[in-house]
C-alpha positions as protocol buffer text, in pm:
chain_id: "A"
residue {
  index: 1
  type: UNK
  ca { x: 3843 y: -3308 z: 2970 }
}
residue {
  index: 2
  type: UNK
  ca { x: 3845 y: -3060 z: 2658 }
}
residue {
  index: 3
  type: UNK
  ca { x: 3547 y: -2807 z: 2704 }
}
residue {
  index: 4
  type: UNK
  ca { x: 3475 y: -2648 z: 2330 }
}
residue {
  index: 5
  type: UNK
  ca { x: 3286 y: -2304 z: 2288 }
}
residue {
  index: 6
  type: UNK
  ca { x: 3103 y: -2223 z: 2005 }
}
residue {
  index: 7
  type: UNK
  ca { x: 3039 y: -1876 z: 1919 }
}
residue {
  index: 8
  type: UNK
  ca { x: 2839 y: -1715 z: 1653 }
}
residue {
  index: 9
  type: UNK
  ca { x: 2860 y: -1396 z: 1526 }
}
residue {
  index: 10
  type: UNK
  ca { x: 2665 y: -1168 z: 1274 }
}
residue {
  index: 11
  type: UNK
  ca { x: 2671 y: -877 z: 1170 }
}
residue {
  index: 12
  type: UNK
  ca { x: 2366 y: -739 z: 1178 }
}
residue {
  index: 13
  type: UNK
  ca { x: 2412 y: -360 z: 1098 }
}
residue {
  index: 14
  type: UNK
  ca { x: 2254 y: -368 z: 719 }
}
residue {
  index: 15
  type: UNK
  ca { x: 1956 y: -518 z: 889 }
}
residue {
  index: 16
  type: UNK
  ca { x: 1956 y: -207 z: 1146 }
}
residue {
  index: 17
  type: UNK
  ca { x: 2003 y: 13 z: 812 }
}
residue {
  index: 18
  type: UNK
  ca { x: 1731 y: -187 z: 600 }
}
residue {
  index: 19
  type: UNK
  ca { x: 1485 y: -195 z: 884 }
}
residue {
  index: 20
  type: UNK
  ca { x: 1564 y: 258 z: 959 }
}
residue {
  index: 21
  type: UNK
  ca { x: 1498 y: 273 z: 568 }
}
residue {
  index: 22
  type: UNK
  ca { x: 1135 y: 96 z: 614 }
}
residue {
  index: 23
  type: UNK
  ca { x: 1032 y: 286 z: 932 }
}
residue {
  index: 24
  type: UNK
  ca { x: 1135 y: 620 z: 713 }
}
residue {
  index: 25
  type: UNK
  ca { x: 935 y: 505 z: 423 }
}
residue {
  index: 26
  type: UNK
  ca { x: 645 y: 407 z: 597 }
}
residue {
  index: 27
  type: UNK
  ca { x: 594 y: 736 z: 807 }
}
residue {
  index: 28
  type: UNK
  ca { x: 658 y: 928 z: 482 }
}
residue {
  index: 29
  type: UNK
  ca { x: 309 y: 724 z: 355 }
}
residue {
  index: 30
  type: UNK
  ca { x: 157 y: 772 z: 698 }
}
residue {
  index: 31
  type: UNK
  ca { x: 226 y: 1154 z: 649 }
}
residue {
  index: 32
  type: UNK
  ca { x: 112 y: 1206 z: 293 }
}
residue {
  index: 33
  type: UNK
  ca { x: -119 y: 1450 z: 181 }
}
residue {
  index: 34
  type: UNK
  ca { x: -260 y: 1224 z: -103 }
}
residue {
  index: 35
  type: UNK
  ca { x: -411 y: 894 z: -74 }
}
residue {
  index: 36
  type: UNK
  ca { x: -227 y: 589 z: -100 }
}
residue {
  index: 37
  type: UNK
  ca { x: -391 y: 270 z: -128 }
}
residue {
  index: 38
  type: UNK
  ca { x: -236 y: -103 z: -118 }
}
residue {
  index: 39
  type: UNK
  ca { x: -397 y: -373 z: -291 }
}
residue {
  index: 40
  type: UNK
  ca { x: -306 y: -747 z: -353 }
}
residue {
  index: 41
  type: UNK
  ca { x: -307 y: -909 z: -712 }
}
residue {
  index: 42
  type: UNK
  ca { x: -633 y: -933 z: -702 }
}
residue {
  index: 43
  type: UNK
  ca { x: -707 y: -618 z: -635 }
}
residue {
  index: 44
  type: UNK
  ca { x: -859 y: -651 z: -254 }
}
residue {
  index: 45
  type: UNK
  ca { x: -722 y: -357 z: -36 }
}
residue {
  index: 46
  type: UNK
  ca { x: -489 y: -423 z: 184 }
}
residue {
  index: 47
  type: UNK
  ca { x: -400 y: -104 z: 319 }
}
residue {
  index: 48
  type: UNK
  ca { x: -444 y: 268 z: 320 }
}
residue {
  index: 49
  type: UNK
  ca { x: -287 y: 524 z: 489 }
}
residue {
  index: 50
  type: UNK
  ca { x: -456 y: 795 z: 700 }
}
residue {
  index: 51
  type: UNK
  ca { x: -504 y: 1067 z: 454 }
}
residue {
  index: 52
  type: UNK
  ca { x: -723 y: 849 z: 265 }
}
residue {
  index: 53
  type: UNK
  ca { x: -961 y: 805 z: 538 }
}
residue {
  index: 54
  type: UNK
  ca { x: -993 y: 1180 z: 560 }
}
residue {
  index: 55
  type: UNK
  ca { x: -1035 y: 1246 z: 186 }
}
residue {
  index: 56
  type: UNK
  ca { x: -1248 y: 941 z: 145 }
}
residue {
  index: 57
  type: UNK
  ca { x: -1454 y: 904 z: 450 }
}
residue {
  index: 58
  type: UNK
  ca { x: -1400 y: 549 z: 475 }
}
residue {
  index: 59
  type: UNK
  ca { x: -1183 y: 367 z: 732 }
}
residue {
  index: 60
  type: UNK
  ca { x: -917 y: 130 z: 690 }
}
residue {
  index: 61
  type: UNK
  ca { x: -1168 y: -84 z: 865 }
}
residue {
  index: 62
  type: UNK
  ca { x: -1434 y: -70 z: 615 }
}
residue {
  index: 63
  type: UNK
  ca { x: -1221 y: -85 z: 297 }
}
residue {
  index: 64
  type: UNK
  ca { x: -968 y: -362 z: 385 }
}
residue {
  index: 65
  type: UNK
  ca { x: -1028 y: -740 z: 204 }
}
residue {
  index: 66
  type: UNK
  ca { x: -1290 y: -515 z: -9 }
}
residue {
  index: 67
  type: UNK
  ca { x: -1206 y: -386 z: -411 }
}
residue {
  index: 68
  type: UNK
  ca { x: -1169 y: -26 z: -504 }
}
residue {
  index: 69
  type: UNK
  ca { x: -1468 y: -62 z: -706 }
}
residue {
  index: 70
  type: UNK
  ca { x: -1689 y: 74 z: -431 }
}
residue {
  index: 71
  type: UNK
  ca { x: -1552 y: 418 z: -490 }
}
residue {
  index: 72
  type: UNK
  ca { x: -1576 y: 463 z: -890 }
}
residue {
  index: 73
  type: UNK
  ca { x: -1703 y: 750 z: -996 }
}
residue {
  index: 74
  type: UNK
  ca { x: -1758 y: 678 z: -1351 }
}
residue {
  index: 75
  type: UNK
  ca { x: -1500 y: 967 z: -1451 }
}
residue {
  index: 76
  type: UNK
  ca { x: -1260 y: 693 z: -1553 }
}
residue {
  index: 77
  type: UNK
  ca { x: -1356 y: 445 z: -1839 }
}
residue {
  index: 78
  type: UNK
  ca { x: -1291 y: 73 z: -1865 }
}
residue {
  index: 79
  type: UNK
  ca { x: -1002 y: 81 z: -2092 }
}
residue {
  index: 80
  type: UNK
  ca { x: -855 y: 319 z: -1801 }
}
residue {
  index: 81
  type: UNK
  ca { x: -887 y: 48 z: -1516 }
}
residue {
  index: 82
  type: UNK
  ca { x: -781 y: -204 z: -1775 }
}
residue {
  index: 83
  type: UNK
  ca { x: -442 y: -26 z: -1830 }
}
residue {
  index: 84
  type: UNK
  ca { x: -420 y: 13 z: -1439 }
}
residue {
  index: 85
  type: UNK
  ca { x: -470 y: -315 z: -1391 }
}
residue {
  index: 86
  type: UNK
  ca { x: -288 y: -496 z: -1657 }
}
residue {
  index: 87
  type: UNK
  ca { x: 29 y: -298 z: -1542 }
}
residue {
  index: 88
  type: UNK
  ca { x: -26 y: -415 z: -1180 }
}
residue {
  index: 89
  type: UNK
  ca { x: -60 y: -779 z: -1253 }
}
residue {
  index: 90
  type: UNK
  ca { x: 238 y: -727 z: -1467 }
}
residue {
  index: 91
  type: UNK
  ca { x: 415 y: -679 z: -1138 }
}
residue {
  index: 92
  type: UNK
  ca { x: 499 y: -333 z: -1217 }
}
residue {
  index: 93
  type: UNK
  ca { x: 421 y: 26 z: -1007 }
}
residue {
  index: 94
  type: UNK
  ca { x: 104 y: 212 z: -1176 }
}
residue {
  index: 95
  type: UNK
  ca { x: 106 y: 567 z: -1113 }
}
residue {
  index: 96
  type: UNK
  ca { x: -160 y: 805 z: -1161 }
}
residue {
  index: 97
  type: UNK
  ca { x: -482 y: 983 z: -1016 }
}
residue {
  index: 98
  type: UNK
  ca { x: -836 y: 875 z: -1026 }
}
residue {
  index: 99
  type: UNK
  ca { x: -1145 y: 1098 z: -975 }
}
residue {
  index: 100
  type: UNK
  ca { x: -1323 y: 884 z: -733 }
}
residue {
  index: 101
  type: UNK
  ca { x: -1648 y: 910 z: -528 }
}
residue {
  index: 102
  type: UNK
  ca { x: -1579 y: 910 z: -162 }
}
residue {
  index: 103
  type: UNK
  ca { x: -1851 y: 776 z: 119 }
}
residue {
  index: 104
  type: UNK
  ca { x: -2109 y: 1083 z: 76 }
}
residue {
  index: 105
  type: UNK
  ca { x: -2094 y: 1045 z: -305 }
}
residue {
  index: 106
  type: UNK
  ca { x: -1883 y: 1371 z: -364 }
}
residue {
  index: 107
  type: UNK
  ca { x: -1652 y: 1318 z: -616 }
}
């Protein structure tokens, strides 16, 4: 009686490389000096990384599912955030700095 084996094999070392790349990146945002801040198409946070939390005051736990909004400071006017947003709903990277209030109200 013919007994078969089959064996499967993958390769699986650009995986290892991809997945070293993402741990690298992500302690390099979990490092930062400046705030970073994630947010979905419609704006909601979905993550921020620790320097945030100590320049803001607010937790990850108090800002996550919520908008940016809370923190405006006024500094910035709407045809800024309109620009910021149009270029993130565009699907493309904005860049820049905002003068925000953090949880005391210090700008």
């Amino acid at each position: 009686m013919p007994r078969y084996a089959i064996v499967v094999v993958e390769d699986i070392n650009q995986r290892k490389i991809a997945q070293a790349e993402v741990t690298r990146l992500a302690a390099a945002i979990e490092q930062a000096a400046e705030m970073v801040i994630i947010t979905d198409s419609d704006g909601c946070i979905q993550y921020v990384n620790p320097a945030f939390e100590r320049i803001a005051g607010y937790s990850s736990h108090e800002v996550i599912g919520r908008k940016p909004g809370l923190m405006q400071s006024g500094a910035q006017g709407r045809a800024f955030y309109r620009d910021m947003w149009e270029t993130i709903t565009r699907g493309e990277v904005w860049k820049g700095h905002l003068a925000n209030r953090n949880k005391r109200g210090d700008i």
